[in-house]
Coordinates of C-alpha atoms in Angstrom, one line a residue:
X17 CA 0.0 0.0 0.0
X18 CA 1.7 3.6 -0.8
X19 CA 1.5 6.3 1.5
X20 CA -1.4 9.4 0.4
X21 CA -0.2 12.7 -0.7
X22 CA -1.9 15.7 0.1
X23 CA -3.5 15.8 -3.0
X24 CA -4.9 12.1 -2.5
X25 CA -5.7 12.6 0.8
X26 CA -8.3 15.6 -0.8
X27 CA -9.6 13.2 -3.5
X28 CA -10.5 10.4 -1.1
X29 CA -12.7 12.8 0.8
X30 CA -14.5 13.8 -1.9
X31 CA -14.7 10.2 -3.5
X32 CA -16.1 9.5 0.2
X33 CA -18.6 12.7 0.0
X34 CA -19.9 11.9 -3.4
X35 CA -20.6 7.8 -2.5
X36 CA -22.9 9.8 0.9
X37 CA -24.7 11.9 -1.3
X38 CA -25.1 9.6 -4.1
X39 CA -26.6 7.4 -0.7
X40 CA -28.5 10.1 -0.1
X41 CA -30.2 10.4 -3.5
X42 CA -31.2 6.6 -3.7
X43 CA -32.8 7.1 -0.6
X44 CA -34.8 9.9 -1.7
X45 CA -35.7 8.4 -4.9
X46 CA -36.8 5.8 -2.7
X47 CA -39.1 8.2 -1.0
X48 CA -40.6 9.5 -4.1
X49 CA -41.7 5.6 -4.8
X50 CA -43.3 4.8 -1.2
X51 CA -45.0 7.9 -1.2
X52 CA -46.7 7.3 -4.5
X53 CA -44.8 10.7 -5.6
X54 CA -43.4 9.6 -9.0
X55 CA -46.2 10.8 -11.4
X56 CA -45.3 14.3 -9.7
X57 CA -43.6 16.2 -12.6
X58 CA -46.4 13.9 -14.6
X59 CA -44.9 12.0 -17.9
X60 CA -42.0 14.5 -18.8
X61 CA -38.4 14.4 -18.8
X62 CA -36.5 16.2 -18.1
X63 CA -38.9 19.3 -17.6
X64 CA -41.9 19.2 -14.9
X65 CA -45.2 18.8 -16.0
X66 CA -43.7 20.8 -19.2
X67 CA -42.1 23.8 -17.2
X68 CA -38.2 24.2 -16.0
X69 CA -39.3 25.3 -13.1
X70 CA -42.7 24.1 -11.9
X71 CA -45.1 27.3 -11.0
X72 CA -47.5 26.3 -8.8
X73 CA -46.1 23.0 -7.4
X74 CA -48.1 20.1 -5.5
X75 CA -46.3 18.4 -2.7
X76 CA -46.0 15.3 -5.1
X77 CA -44.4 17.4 -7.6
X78 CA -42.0 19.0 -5.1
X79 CA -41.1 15.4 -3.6
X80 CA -40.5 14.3 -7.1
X81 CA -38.7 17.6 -8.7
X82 CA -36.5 17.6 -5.6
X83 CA -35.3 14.2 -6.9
X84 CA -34.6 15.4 -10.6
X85 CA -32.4 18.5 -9.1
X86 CA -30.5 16.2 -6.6
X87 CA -30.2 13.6 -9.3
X88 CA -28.6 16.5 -11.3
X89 CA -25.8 17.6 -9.2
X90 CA -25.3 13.7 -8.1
X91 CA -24.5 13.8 -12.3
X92 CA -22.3 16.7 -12.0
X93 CA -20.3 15.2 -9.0
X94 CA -19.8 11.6 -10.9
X95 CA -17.9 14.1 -13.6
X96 CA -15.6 15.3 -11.4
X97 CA -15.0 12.5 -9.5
X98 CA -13.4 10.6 -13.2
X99 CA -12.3 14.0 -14.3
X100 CA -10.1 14.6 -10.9
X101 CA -9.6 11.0 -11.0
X102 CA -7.6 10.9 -14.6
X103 CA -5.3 13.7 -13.2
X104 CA -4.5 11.9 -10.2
X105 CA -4.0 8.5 -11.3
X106 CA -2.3 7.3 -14.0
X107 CA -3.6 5.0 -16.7
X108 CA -4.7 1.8 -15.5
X109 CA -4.6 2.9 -11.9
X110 CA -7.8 0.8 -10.1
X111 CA -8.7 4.0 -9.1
X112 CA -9.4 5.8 -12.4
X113 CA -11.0 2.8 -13.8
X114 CA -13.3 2.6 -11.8
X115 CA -14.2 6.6 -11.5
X116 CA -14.9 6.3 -15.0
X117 CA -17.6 3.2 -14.0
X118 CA -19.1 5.0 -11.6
X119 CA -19.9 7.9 -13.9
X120 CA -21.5 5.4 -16.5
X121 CA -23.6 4.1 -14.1
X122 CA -24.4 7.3 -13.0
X123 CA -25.8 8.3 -16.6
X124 CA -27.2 4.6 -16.9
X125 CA -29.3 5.5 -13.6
X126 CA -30.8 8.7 -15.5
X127 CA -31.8 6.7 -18.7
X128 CA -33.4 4.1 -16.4
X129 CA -35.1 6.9 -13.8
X130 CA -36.3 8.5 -17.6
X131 CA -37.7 5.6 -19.3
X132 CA -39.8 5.0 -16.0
X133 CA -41.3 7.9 -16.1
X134 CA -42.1 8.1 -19.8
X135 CA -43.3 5.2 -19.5
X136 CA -45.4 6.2 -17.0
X137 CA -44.5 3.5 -14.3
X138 CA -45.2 5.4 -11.7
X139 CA -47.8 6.4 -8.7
X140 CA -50.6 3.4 -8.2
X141 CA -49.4 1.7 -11.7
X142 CA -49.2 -2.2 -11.5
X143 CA -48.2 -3.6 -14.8
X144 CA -45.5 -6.0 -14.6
X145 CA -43.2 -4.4 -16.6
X146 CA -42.8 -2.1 -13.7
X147 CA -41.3 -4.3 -11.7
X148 CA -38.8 -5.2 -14.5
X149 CA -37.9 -1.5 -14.4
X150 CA -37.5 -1.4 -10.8
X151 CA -35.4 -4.5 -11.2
X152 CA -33.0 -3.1 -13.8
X153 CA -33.1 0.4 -11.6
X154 CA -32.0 -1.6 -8.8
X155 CA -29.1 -3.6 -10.1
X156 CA -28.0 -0.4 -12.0
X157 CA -28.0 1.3 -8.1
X158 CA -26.1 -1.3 -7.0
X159 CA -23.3 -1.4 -9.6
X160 CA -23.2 2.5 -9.2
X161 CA -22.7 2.6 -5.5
X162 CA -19.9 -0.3 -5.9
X163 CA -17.9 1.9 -8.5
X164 CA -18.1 4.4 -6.5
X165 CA -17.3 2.4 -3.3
X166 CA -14.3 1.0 -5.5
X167 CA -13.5 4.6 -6.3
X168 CA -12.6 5.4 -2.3
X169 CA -10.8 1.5 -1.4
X170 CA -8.3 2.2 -4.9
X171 CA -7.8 6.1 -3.4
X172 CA -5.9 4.7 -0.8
X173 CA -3.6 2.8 -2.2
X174 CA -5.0 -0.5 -2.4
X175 CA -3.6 -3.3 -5.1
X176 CA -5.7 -4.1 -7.9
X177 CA -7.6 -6.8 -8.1
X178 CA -6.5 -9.8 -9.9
X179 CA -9.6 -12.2 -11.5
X180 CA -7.8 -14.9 -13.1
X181 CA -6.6 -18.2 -10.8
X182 CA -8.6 -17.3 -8.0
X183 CA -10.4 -20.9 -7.6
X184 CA -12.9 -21.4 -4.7
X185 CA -12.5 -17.8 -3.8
X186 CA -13.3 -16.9 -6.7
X187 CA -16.4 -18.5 -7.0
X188 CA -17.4 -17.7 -3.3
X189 CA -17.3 -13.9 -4.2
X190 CA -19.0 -14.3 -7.4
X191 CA -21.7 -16.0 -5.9
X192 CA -22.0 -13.4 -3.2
X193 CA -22.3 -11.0 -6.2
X194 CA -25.0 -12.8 -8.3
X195 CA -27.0 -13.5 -4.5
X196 CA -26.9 -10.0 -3.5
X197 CA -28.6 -8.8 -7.4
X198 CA -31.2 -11.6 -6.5
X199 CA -31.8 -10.6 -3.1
X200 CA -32.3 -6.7 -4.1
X201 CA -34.2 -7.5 -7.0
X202 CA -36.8 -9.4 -5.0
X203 CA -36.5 -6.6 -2.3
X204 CA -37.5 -4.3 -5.1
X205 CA -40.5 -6.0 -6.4
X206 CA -41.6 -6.3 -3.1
X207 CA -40.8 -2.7 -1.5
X208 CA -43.2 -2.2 -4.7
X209 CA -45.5 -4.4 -3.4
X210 CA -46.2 -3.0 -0.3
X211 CA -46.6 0.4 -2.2
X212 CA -49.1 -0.5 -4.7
X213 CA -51.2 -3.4 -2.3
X214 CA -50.8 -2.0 1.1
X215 CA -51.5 -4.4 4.5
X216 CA -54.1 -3.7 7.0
X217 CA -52.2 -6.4 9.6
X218 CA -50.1 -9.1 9.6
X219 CA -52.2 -11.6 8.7
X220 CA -54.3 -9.8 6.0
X221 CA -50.8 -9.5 4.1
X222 CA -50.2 -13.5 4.1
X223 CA -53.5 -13.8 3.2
X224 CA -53.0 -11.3 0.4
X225 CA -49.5 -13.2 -1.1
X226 CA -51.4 -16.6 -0.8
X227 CA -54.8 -16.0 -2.4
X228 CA -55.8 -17.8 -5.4
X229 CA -56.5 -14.0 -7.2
X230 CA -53.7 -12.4 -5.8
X231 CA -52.0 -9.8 -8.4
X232 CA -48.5 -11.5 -9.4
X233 CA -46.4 -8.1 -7.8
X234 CA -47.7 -10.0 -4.0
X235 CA -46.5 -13.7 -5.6
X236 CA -43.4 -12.5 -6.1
X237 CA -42.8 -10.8 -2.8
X238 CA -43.7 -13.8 -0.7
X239 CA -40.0 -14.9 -1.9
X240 CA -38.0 -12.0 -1.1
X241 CA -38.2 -12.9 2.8
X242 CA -36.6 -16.5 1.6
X243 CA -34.2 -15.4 -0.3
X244 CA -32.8 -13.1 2.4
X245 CA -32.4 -16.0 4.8
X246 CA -30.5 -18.3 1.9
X247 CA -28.5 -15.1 0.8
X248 CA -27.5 -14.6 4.9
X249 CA -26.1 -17.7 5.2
X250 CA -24.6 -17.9 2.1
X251 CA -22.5 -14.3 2.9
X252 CA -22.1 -15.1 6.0
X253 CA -20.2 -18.4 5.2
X254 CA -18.4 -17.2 2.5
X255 CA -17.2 -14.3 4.2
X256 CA -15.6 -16.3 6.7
X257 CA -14.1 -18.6 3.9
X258 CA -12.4 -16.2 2.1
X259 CA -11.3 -14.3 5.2
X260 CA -9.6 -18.2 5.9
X261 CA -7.9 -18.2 2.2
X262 CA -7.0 -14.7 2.2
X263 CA -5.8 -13.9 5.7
X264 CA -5.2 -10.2 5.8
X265 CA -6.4 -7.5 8.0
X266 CA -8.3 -5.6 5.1
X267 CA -10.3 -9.2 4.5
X268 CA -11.1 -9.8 7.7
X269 CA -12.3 -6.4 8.5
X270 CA -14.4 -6.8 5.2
X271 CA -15.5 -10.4 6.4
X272 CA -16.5 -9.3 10.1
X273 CA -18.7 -6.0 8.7
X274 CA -20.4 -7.8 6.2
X275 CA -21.4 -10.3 8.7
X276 CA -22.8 -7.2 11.2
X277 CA -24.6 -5.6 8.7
X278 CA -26.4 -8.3 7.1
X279 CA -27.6 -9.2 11.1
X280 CA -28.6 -5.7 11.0
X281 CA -30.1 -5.6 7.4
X282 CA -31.9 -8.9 8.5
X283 CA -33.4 -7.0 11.6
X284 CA -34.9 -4.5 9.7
X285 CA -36.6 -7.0 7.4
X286 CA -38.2 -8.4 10.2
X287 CA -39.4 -5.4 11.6
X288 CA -40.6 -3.7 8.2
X289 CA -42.9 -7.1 7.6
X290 CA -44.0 -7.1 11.6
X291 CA -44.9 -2.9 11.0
X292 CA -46.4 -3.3 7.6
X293 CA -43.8 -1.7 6.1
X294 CA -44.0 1.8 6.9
X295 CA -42.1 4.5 4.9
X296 CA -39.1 4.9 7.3
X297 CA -38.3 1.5 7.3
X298 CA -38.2 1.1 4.3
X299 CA -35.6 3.7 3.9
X300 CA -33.8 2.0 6.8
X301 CA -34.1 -1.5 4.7
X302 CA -33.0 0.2 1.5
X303 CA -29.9 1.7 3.3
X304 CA -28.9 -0.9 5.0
X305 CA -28.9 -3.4 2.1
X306 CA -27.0 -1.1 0.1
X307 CA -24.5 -1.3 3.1
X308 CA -24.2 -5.2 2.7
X309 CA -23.5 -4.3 -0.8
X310 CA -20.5 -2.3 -0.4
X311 CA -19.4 -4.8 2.6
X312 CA -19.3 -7.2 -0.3
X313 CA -17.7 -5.0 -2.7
X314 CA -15.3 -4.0 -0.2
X315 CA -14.5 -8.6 0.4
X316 CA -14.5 -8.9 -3.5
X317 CA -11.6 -6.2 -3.7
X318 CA -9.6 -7.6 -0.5
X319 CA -10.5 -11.1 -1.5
X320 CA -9.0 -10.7 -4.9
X321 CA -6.1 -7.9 -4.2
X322 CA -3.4 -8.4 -5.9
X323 CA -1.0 -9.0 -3.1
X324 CA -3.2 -10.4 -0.7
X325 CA -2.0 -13.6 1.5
X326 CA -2.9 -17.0 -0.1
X327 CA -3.0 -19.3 1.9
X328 CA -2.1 -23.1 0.1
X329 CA -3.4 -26.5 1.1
X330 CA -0.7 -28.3 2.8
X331 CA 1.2 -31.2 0.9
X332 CA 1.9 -34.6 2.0
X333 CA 5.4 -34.6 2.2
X334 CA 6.7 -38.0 -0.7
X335 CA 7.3 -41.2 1.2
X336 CA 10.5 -42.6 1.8
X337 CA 11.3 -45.7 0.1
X338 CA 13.6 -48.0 2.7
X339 CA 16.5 -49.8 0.6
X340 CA 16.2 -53.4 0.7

């Protein structure tokens, strides 16, 4: 690991700053979906209900315009962050790379926040193709927020990561990759769910996911709560695998915080389905899974490091032969 200059030092705080706000941002986008808020500025993009500025707004349309014009500067950050990034690392760096990831998904998460909304998936609409778009706007979340997560680990001098002749913990981390798309996938389609087909009680929402004429948005989220469970112990064990094949501090650290937060992230779960899923906890849910995402990120980039510690199955020493 090489020691920060000054100059480094100021980019990995902003790297840092720009991952918070870009936090920030899902999280209110998230907002503008539980509250039913996304028909606010009405099918246009990028104006308001046709206006720059919206004249006499609704609090819908304030909910959802505040999400455009925070999505906007999140935009404008992403460009600086690859600009400063290409002056301050040279080619190849891990660090510029992935800047210039994080501002593609940046612009990918505009294309997909604008086709949902000329498509009019939005407010109290149902159609299943919604909850392809909020499948796609999810996975595109998460590979923004591990760009950008990548962004800060590379700032501080962190090997790159090596792909090829990884073997089992290879296929442990890429597993934990594909499971955590599933798992916020499902978590999507059912956070959209709860929106659209709200419970009275407990049991009125089982009895909602297991009726015969039940709309396919409450099928679907009957699995998200089983997939968490399979995708916890999956992490979990890996975690603790790769921290065994790769024994260094940064690993372990990754290993022991993943585990923590995916307790956590599994609390929450429990206590959005007990509480019907109320609007706070869902914001809770959202920002603790992407948490276990970038705990996961941060393993895959340890895990796979360039110089971290391997360490190799023991051999049976060759047995002596005896002369006669």
């Amino acid at each position: 690991m090489t020691l920060p200059t000054a100059a480094t030092r100021r980019f990995q705080w902003f790297s840092m700053g720009v991952l918070l706000y870009s936090l920030g941002v899902i999280l209110w986008g998230a907002f503008v979906r539980a509250t039913g808020s996304g028909a606010g500025c009405g099918d246009h993009w990028p104006v308001c209900n046709g206006e720059v500025l919206p004249r006499a707004p609704t609090l819908q349309t304030l909910i959802e315009y505040t999400h455009r014009v925070t999505s906007g500067l999140a935009t404008v950050l992403a460009v600086v962050l690859y600009v400063w990034g290409r002056r301050e690392f040279p080619k190849g760096h891990p660090g510029r790379r992935a800047a210039f990831w994080a501002l593609v998904f940046m612009l990918t998460e505009g294309l997909v926040g604008a086709g949902i909304v000329l498509l009019k998936y939005v407010a109290q609409d149902a159609r299943l193709g919604r909850a392809v778009w909020m499948g796609v706007h999810l996975t595109n979340t998460f590979l923004l927020v591990g760009a950008q997560t990548l962004v800060v680990w590379a700032s501080k001098g962190r090997a790159r990561m090596v792909f090829q002749g990884q073997g089992v913990v290879g296929a442990l981390l890429g597993g934990s990759i594909v499971g955590m798309l599933v798992l916020g996938v499902s978590g999507a389609v059912a956070a959209l769910g709860d929106t659209l087909f709200p419970a009275t009680s407990l049991a009125h929402g089982f009895e909602q996911d297991l009726s015969e004429t039940a709309h396919v948005l409450l099928r679907l989220r009957m699995f998200h709560p089983a997939i968490a469970v399979a995708m916890g112990a999956l992490l979990v064990f890996g975690g603790r695998q790769v921290a065994r094949l790769r024994p260094s501090p940064d690993v372990r650290r990754a290993s022991t915080w993943l585990t923590a937060m995916y307790v956590a992230q599994l609390c929450a779960g429990i206590i959005n389905l007990v509480l019907l899923a109320p609007v706070t906890m869902q914001l809770v849910h959202l920002l603790l899974a992407d948490c276990v995402w970038m705990c996961v990120v941060r393993l895959c980039a340890a895990g796979l490091a360039e110089d971290a510690p391997r360490l190799e199955p023991a051999t049976e020493p060759a047995s002596r032969v005896e002369p006669v």
